[in-house]
C-alpha positions as semicolon CSV with decimal commas, in nm:
position;residue;x (nm);y (nm);z (nm)
1;M;5,232;2,628;1,295
2;T;5,477;2,909;1,420
3;S;5,796;2,992;1,286
4;Q;6,073;3,172;1,443
5;A;6,323;3,433;1,259
6;M;6,662;3,470;1,314
7;K;6,799;3,784;1,366
8;Y;7,137;3,865;1,187
9;T;7,382;4,119;1,287
10;I;7,631;4,242;1,002
11;P;7,942;4,363;1,174
12;S;8,102;4,685;1,048
13;T;8,464;4,790;1,047
14;K;8,510;5,176;1,148
15;Y;8,811;5,329;0,969
16;T;8,963;5,684;1,071
17;P;9,158;5,943;0,956
18;E;9,490;5,804;1,108
19;H;9,484;5,497;0,875
20;T;9,652;5,501;0,555
21;R;9,540;5,295;0,236
22;Y;9,756;5,028;0,311
23;G;9,678;5,014;0,677
24;M;9,998;5,189;0,830
25;P;9,957;5,498;1,081
26;Q;9,986;5,807;0,870
27;T;10,254;5,962;1,105
28;G;10,590;6,156;1,046
29;V;10,901;5,941;1,002
30;T;11,173;6,039;1,289
31;L;11,491;5,825;1,246
32;P;11,648;5,749;1,571
33;A;12,001;5,911;1,665
34;T;12,179;5,560;1,703
35;R;12,161;5,245;1,458
36;Y;12,052;4,909;1,529
37;T;12,298;4,583;1,542
38;I;12,286;4,324;1,275
39;H;12,145;4,048;1,557
40;E;11,868;4,288;1,669
41;W;11,784;4,320;1,305
42;T;11,823;3,976;1,270
43;G;11,594;3,898;1,568
44;S;11,338;4,138;1,466
45;N;11,303;3,952;1,127
46;A;11,264;3,629;1,318
47;N;11,012;3,790;1,542
48;Q;10,832;3,923;1,227
49;Y;10,826;3,594;1,059
50;L;10,695;3,414;1,363
51;T;10,444;3,704;1,409
52;S;10,302;3,651;1,053
53;S;10,334;3,281;1,056
54;T;10,119;3,264;1,375
55;E;9,876;3,532;1,203
56;R;9,823;3,329;0,899
57;T;9,790;3,011;1,108
58;S;9,534;3,197;1,274
59;S;9,404;3,352;0,979
60;L;9,399;3,021;0,834
61;N;9,187;2,843;1,108
62;L;8,961;3,146;1,110
63;R;8,886;3,096;0,738
64;L;8,842;2,742;0,768
65;E;8,605;2,784;1,087
66;S;8,448;3,057;0,861
67;E;8,389;2,827;0,565
68;R;8,246;2,551;0,823
69;L;8,037;2,807;0,988
70;R;7,891;2,965;0,660
71;C;7,821;2,614;0,505
72;E;7,646;2,493;0,849
73;T;7,435;2,821;0,833
74;A;7,364;2,819;0,489
75;D;7,269;2,439;0,539
76;R;7,072;2,556;0,813
77;T;6,911;2,834;0,668
78;R;6,825;2,613;0,370
79;R;6,683;2,340;0,570
80;T;6,448;2,624;0,800
81;Q;6,352;2,787;0,492
82;N;6,257;2,438;0,320
83;D;6,088;2,367;0,648
84;I;5,873;2,720;0,647
85;N;5,806;2,639;0,275
86;S;5,647;2,288;0,374
87;K;5,491;2,460;0,663
88;L;5,324;2,725;0,436
89;Q;5,222;2,449;0,201
90;D;5,060;2,298;0,465
91;R;4,882;2,589;0,593
92;I;4,781;2,693;0,260
93;E;4,605;2,330;0,232
94;N;4,448;2,375;0,542
95;I;4,321;2,708;0,484
96;T;4,182;2,572;0,139
97;Y;4,018;2,295;0,360
98;W;3,860;2,522;0,571
99;K;3,772;2,771;0,316
100;T;3,590;2,519;0,098
101;E;3,430;2,407;0,401
102;V;3,304;2,739;0,490
103;D;3,213;2,825;0,124
104;R;3,035;2,478;0,118
105;Q;2,854;2,575;0,460
106;L;2,767;2,957;0,338
107;Q;2,597;2,809;0,000
108;K;2,389;2,556;0,177
109;T;2,271;2,835;0,427
110;D;2,210;3,054;0,125
111;Q;1,989;2,817;-0,022
112;E;1,820;2,740;0,287
113;I;1,761;3,105;0,331
114;A;1,571;3,102;-0,015
115;N;1,372;2,791;0,074
116;L;1,269;2,926;0,415
117;M;1,173;3,258;0,245
118;A;0,975;3,064;-0,010
119;S;0,780;2,882;0,266
120;K;0,718;3,229;0,438
121;K;0,560;3,349;0,125
122;Q;0,341;3,050;0,112
123;L;0,244;3,127;0,453
124;E;0,178;3,494;0,368
125;Q;-0,041;3,404;0,057
126;A;-0,228;3,153;0,269
127;H;-0,315;3,410;0,532
128;V;-0,403;3,654;0,249
129;A;-0,643;3,399;0,085
130;T;-0,775;3,329;0,446
131;Q;-0,959;3,654;0,417
132;L;-1,199;3,613;0,145
133;P;-1,366;3,296;0,322
134;F;-1,360;3,526;0,604
135;E;-1,575;3,764;0,436
136;V;-1,779;3,522;0,252
137;A;-1,864;3,362;0,601
138;T;-1,923;3,688;0,790
139;T;-2,148;3,819;0,488
140;C;-2,361;3,520;0,496
141;L;-2,393;3,558;0,882
142;K;-2,519;3,925;0,808
143;H;-2,750;3,856;0,527
144;R;-2,901;3,583;0,711
145;E;-2,993;3,874;0,952
146;G;-3,253;3,943;0,662
147;R;-3,456;3,657;0,782
148;L;-3,799;3,720;0,879
149;S;-4,023;3,656;1,160
150;I;-4,001;3,290;1,310
151;D;-3,766;3,207;1,003
152;L;-3,506;3,410;1,230
153;V;-3,387;3,094;1,426
154;H;-3,060;2,980;1,545
155;D;-3,009;2,686;1,302
156;D;-2,766;2,455;1,240
157;V;-2,651;2,663;0,921
158;E;-2,572;2,970;1,177
159;V;-2,351;2,757;1,405
160;Q;-2,168;2,593;1,187
161;L;-2,088;2,978;1,031
162;L;-1,989;3,112;1,354
163;K;-1,772;2,788;1,403
164;E;-1,616;2,867;1,065
165;V;-1,586;3,249;1,118
166;E;-1,381;3,105;1,487
167;M;-1,171;2,847;1,285
168;I;-1,053;3,115;1,020
169;E;-0,997;3,349;1,262
170;N;-0,768;3,086;1,461
171;V;-0,628;3,009;1,136
172;Q;-0,506;3,333;1,072
173;A;-0,365;3,374;1,446
174;L;-0,161;3,050;1,338
175;L;-0,053;3,159;1,031
176;Q;0,058;3,477;1,136
177;Q;0,270;3,286;1,428
178;R;0,411;3,060;1,198
179;I;0,511;3,359;0,989
180;Q;0,688;3,521;1,289
181;E;0,873;3,244;1,366
182;S;0,992;3,202;1,010
183;D;1,119;3,584;1,056
184;R;1,311;3,481;1,334
185;Q;1,451;3,178;1,201
186;L;1,576;3,343;0,904
187;S;1,715;3,621;1,110
188;E;1,951;3,335;1,274
189;L;2,030;3,205;0,956
190;R;2,155;3,552;0,812
191;H;2,356;3,595;1,109
192;C;2,511;3,259;1,020
193;K;2,565;3,367;0,676
194;S;2,702;3,680;0,789
195;N;2,959;3,531;1,004
196;L;3,050;3,263;0,719
197;E;3,093;3,532;0,485
198;A;3,323;3,724;0,707
199;D;3,512;3,406;0,782
200;L;3,527;3,322;0,408
201;K;3,632;3,682;0,354
202;D;3,916;3,611;0,588
203;K;4,017;3,306;0,457
204;C;4,043;3,420;0,114
205;S;4,265;3,678;0,223
206;S;4,487;3,467;0,391
207;Y;4,494;3,223;0,165
208;G;4,630;3,496;-0,092
209;L;4,889;3,672;0,163
210;D;5,030;3,268;0,243
211;S;5,004;3,184;-0,109
212;R;5,211;3,503;-0,167
213;C;5,462;3,444;0,091
214;A;5,516;3,054;-0,065
215;G;5,602;3,245;-0,388
216;L;5,863;3,446;-0,241
217;H;6,220;3,299;-0,287
218;N;6,623;3,443;-0,220
219;G;6,581;3,573;-0,564
220;S;6,253;3,739;-0,543
221;L;6,273;4,104;-0,608
222;G;6,160;4,391;-0,390
223;M;6,211;4,225;-0,064
224;T;6,312;4,450;0,253
225;L;6,369;4,387;0,609
226;H;6,072;4,430;0,868
227;N;6,214;4,401;1,179
228;N;5,865;4,523;1,358
229;A;5,734;4,191;1,226
230;V;5,989;3,958;1,372
231;K;5,756;3,869;1,671
232;I;5,438;3,660;1,776
233;D;5,141;3,850;1,861
234;P;5,005;3,738;2,216
235;K;4,696;3,813;2,086
236;S;4,677;3,586;1,767
237;A;4,507;3,288;1,739
238;T;4,644;2,953;1,765
239;P;4,586;2,688;1,564
240;A;4,356;2,546;1,744
241;S;4,144;2,816;1,833
242;Y;4,168;2,879;1,432
243;E;3,988;2,594;1,354
244;A;3,779;2,584;1,659
245;F;3,621;2,947;1,528
246;S;3,557;2,825;1,175
247;H;3,413;2,491;1,313
248;D;3,187;2,676;1,560
249;N;3,063;2,876;1,261
250;I;3,001;2,572;1,034
251;T;2,841;2,406;1,342
252;N;2,627;2,668;1,409
253;A;2,523;2,695;1,041
254;E;2,419;2,352;1,030
255;K;2,232;2,397;1,371
256;Q;2,018;2,686;1,226
257;R;1,973;2,499;0,877
258;V;1,818;2,190;1,091
259;S;1,586;2,451;1,267
260;S;1,502;2,609;0,946
261;C;1,402;2,292;0,807
262;R;1,178;2,202;1,103
263;Q;1,035;2,545;1,083
264;R;0,959;2,464;0,705
265;E;0,803;2,120;0,796
266;L;0,599;2,291;1,057
267;N;0,496;2,552;0,823
268;E;0,374;2,289;0,557
269;H;0,196;2,085;0,811
270;T;0,031;2,364;0,947
271;M;-0,090;2,488;0,596
272;H;-0,179;2,143;0,482
273;Q;-0,354;2,089;0,811
274;T;-0,542;2,419;0,819
275;S;-0,630;2,362;0,459
276;N;-0,815;2,065;0,551
277;D;-0,994;2,161;0,829
278;L;-1,088;2,451;0,661
279;H;-1,218;2,266;0,375
280;K;-1,389;2,027;0,569
281;Q;-1,567;2,321;0,778
282;A;-1,667;2,487;0,452
283;E;-1,839;2,163;0,320
284;T;-2,022;2,137;0,646
285;V;-2,157;2,455;0,632
286;N;-2,265;2,402;0,271
287;E;-2,418;2,058;0,325
288;S;-2,606;2,246;0,670
289;F;-2,709;2,498;0,377
290;R;-2,837;2,274;0,156
291;I;-3,030;2,068;0,425
292;R;-3,180;2,370;0,571
293;I;-3,267;2,509;0,202
294;Q;-3,464;2,153;0,120
295;E;-3,647;2,180;0,466
296;M;-3,762;2,543;0,370
297;I;-3,860;2,428;0,019
298;T;-4,048;2,132;0,173
299;A;-4,208;2,403;0,446
300;K;-4,288;2,656;0,174
301;T;-4,450;2,354;-0,037
302;N;-4,688;2,256;0,247
303;L;-4,763;2,610;0,317
304;E;-4,840;2,654;-0,059
305;E;-5,076;2,328;-0,046
306;N;-5,247;2,450;0,285
307;L;-5,292;2,777;0,113
308;N;-5,451;2,630;-0,159
309;Q;-5,681;2,426;0,049
310;T;-5,754;2,727;0,254
311;V;-5,846;2,972;-0,025
312;L;-6,116;2,661;-0,167
313;E;-6,240;2,611;0,201
314;I;-6,320;3,026;0,193
315;S;-6,482;2,993;-0,150
316;S;-6,691;2,690;-0,033
317;M;-6,742;2,877;0,323
318;N;-6,896;3,180;0,092
319;E;-7,095;2,973;-0,059
320;N;-7,214;2,784;0,255
321;I;-7,279;3,148;0,403
322;A;-7,484;3,237;0,080
323;A;-7,696;2,940;0,105
324;L;-7,798;2,989;0,463
325;R;-7,844;3,334;0,403
326;E;-8,104;3,216;0,133
327;A;-8,233;2,983;0,364
328;I;-8,299;3,195;0,614
329;R;-8,487;3,454;0,329
330;L;-8,693;3,144;0,223
331;K;-8,842;3,107;0,554
332;D;-8,960;3,439;0,544
333;S;-9,278;3,373;0,307
334;P;-9,365;3,062;0,500
335;M;-9,340;3,274;0,822
336;R;-9,582;3,550;0,677
337;V;-9,825;3,287;0,550
338;S;-9,868;3,118;0,909
339;H;-9,872;3,444;1,073
340;M;-10,142;3,582;0,841
341;R;-10,335;3,263;0,901
342;L;-10,316;3,300;1,261
343;N;-10,417;3,633;1,251
344;T;-10,704;3,590;1,037
345;R;-10,851;3,274;1,239
346;S;-10,839;3,505;1,532
347;M;-11,137;3,690;1,407
348;R;-11,337;3,392;1,405
349;P;-11,657;3,489;1,583
350;N;-11,798;3,337;1,900
351;I;-11,794;2,981;1,947
352;E;-11,590;2,940;1,636
353;L;-11,269;3,078;1,749
354;V;-11,215;2,701;1,862
355;R;-10,875;2,554;1,952
356;D;-10,862;2,293;1,673
357;P;-10,600;2,105;1,520
358;V;-10,521;2,390;1,244
359;Q;-10,475;2,619;1,517
360;Y;-10,244;2,419;1,701
361;G;-10,058;2,349;1,378
362;L;-10,014;2,680;1,259
363;V;-9,859;2,772;1,615
364;E;-9,632;2,477;1,584
365;E;-9,540;2,591;1,236
366;V;-9,442;2,967;1,359
367;G;-9,229;2,757;1,612
368;Q;-9,049;2,550;1,357
369;I;-9,011;2,817;1,122
370;T;-8,888;3,032;1,406
371;D;-8,632;2,757;1,551
372;S;-8,532;2,674;1,179
373;I;-8,442;3,055;1,119
374;E;-8,269;3,038;1,455
375;A;-8,079;2,761;1,397
376;L;-7,974;2,894;1,037
377;S;-7,870;3,219;1,185
378;A;-7,674;3,015;1,444
379;K;-7,501;2,845;1,184
380;L;-7,453;3,141;0,963
381;N;-7,301;3,342;1,219
382;E;-7,077;3,044;1,303
383;S;-6,981;3,036;0,935
384;I;-6,929;3,411;0,894
385;E;-6,681;3,387;1,209
386;R;-6,532;3,061;1,053
387;L;-6,477;3,260;0,724
388;R;-6,286;3,490;0,931
389;N;-6,069;3,241;1,084
390;L;-5,998;3,121;0,700
391;E;-5,959;3,475;0,584
392;R;-5,697;3,522;0,888
393;N;-5,533;3,173;0,825
394;K;-5,500;3,269;0,469
395;K;-5,328;3,589;0,540
396;A;-5,095;3,416;0,811
397;L;-4,996;3,132;0,552
398;E;-4,936;3,402;0,274
399;E;-4,713;3,602;0,505
400;D;-4,530;3,301;0,622
401;I;-4,454;3,182;0,253
402;A;-4,322;3,508;0,210
403;V;-4,119;3,469;0,485
404;K;-4,013;3,125;0,335
405;T;-3,936;3,278;0,030
406;N;-3,720;3,547;0,182
407;S;-3,539;3,309;0,361
408;L;-3,468;3,079;0,063
409;N;-3,368;3,383;-0,140
410;I;-3,126;3,436;0,131
411;D;-2,981;3,112;0,198
412;Q;-3,017;2,999;-0,168
413;S;-2,934;3,259;-0,397
414;Q;-2,716;3,485;-0,184
415;C;-2,550;3,261;0,052
416;L;-2,520;2,942;-0,102
417;R;-2,401;3,105;-0,440
418;L;-2,158;3,317;-0,279
419;R;-2,006;3,011;-0,100
420;K;-1,956;2,836;-0,443
421;T;-1,672;3,089;-0,549
422;L;-1,456;2,944;-0,289
423;V;-1,224;2,687;-0,372
424;W;-0,994;2,526;-0,087
425;R;-0,670;2,380;-0,212
426;R;-0,351;2,179;-0,022
427;H;-0,092;2,408;0,058
428;E;-0,286;2,712;-0,029
429;I;-0,608;2,870;0,045
430;S;-0,752;3,072;-0,215
431;F;-1,058;3,123;-0,462
C-alpha cells in the first residue's frame, strides 16, 4: 500500500520594532489643542465596547472553530497513523511471508546444488574408472599381437576386445557429455541461488526498515522532518511487481530444480546402464578367452599326441631303414656265390659247356637276387624319403606346439590374469 503524508505549514508572527511590549504603537504622545466633549467621549467608549464585544465574539468563534479543527485533525491524524501502523504490520507480514518463501527456496536450491555436485562427482569417478578397463583391453590387444604364425588369427576374442574398446570409448564420451550437462545445470542453479540470495538480502533489509518504522511513535526520540522523502518515486516497484519479482525468482528456482532432478536421474541411469553394458561385454570377452584357451589346449594336446606318434614312427622307420640296409647287405654274399659259380662253370671245356638246369638256375638266381636288391633299394630310398618327411613333420609339430604354447601363455597367463583384476560395480566402474 502507498501512504500519502500531509504537509503542514506552521504560521509565524512577525514583530517589528514599532510595537511595544503590549502591542501599542511606540510613538510620541501629542495632545490636541482642543478638548473632546462628553458626548464624544461616551460615544467613543460605546464604540470601543461594541468593537471589543465583536472582537471577543469573533475570537470565541475562532477558538471554538480552532478547537473543533484541533479535535478533527487530531482524530484524523490518529486514524491515519493507526491506518499506517496497520498497513505497516500488513506489509511486514507480507515481507515475512515472501522472505520465508524465498529462504525456503534458497535452502532447497542449496540442497539441490549439493545433490547435483555429488552426482557429477560420481560421473567423474565413473569416467576415471573406465580408464583401467580401457588400458586392460588395449593391453590385451597388444599382447595378442605377440602371437606367432597361424595363431595370429582374427578370432572371436579379438572381435570382442575391439568391441569392448569401442564401447569404453563411447561410454567415456557419454559420461563426459553428462558431466558437461551437469556443469551447465549447476550454472543455472547457482544463478537462481544468486537471485534468491539478493532477493532475501533485500527483504531482510526491508523487513528491518519497516519493523523500525512500525516501532516509531509520537514519543520516539531523534525524529526529524525529511521533506525530500515526502514523495512517491515513479520508478519504484508496485505491490504487484514486487510480488511478481519474488514469484518469478521462486518459479525459476523450482523449474531449475526440476531440471536438475531430471539431470541427476539421467546421470544415474547413464551410470547404471553403461556399467551393466560394460559388465556384460567384459563377461563376453572373458568367455571368449575361456573358449579360445580351451580350443588352444585341445589343439596343443592333439599336436603333442601327433608328435609322440610321429616320434614313434620315426623310430620305427629308422629300424625299417636299418633292416632294409641289412637285407641289401645280406644279398651280397648270395650274389657273389652265384657269380662265382657262373664264372667257374663258364670254364667247362668243349661239349661240357652245356646249358643245363644248373646254368639256367644260376642265371635265374642272379636275376632274382638283383631284383630283390633293386626292390629293397627302392624301398630303402622310399623309407629314407618318408623318414625325411616324418622329420619335417616332427619339426612342424614342435614349432606349432611352441606357437600354441606361446598363444596360451599370452591368453591365459597374461590377458586372462590381467582381466581378473577388473571388478565392475553398479553406479561405479572401478577396480
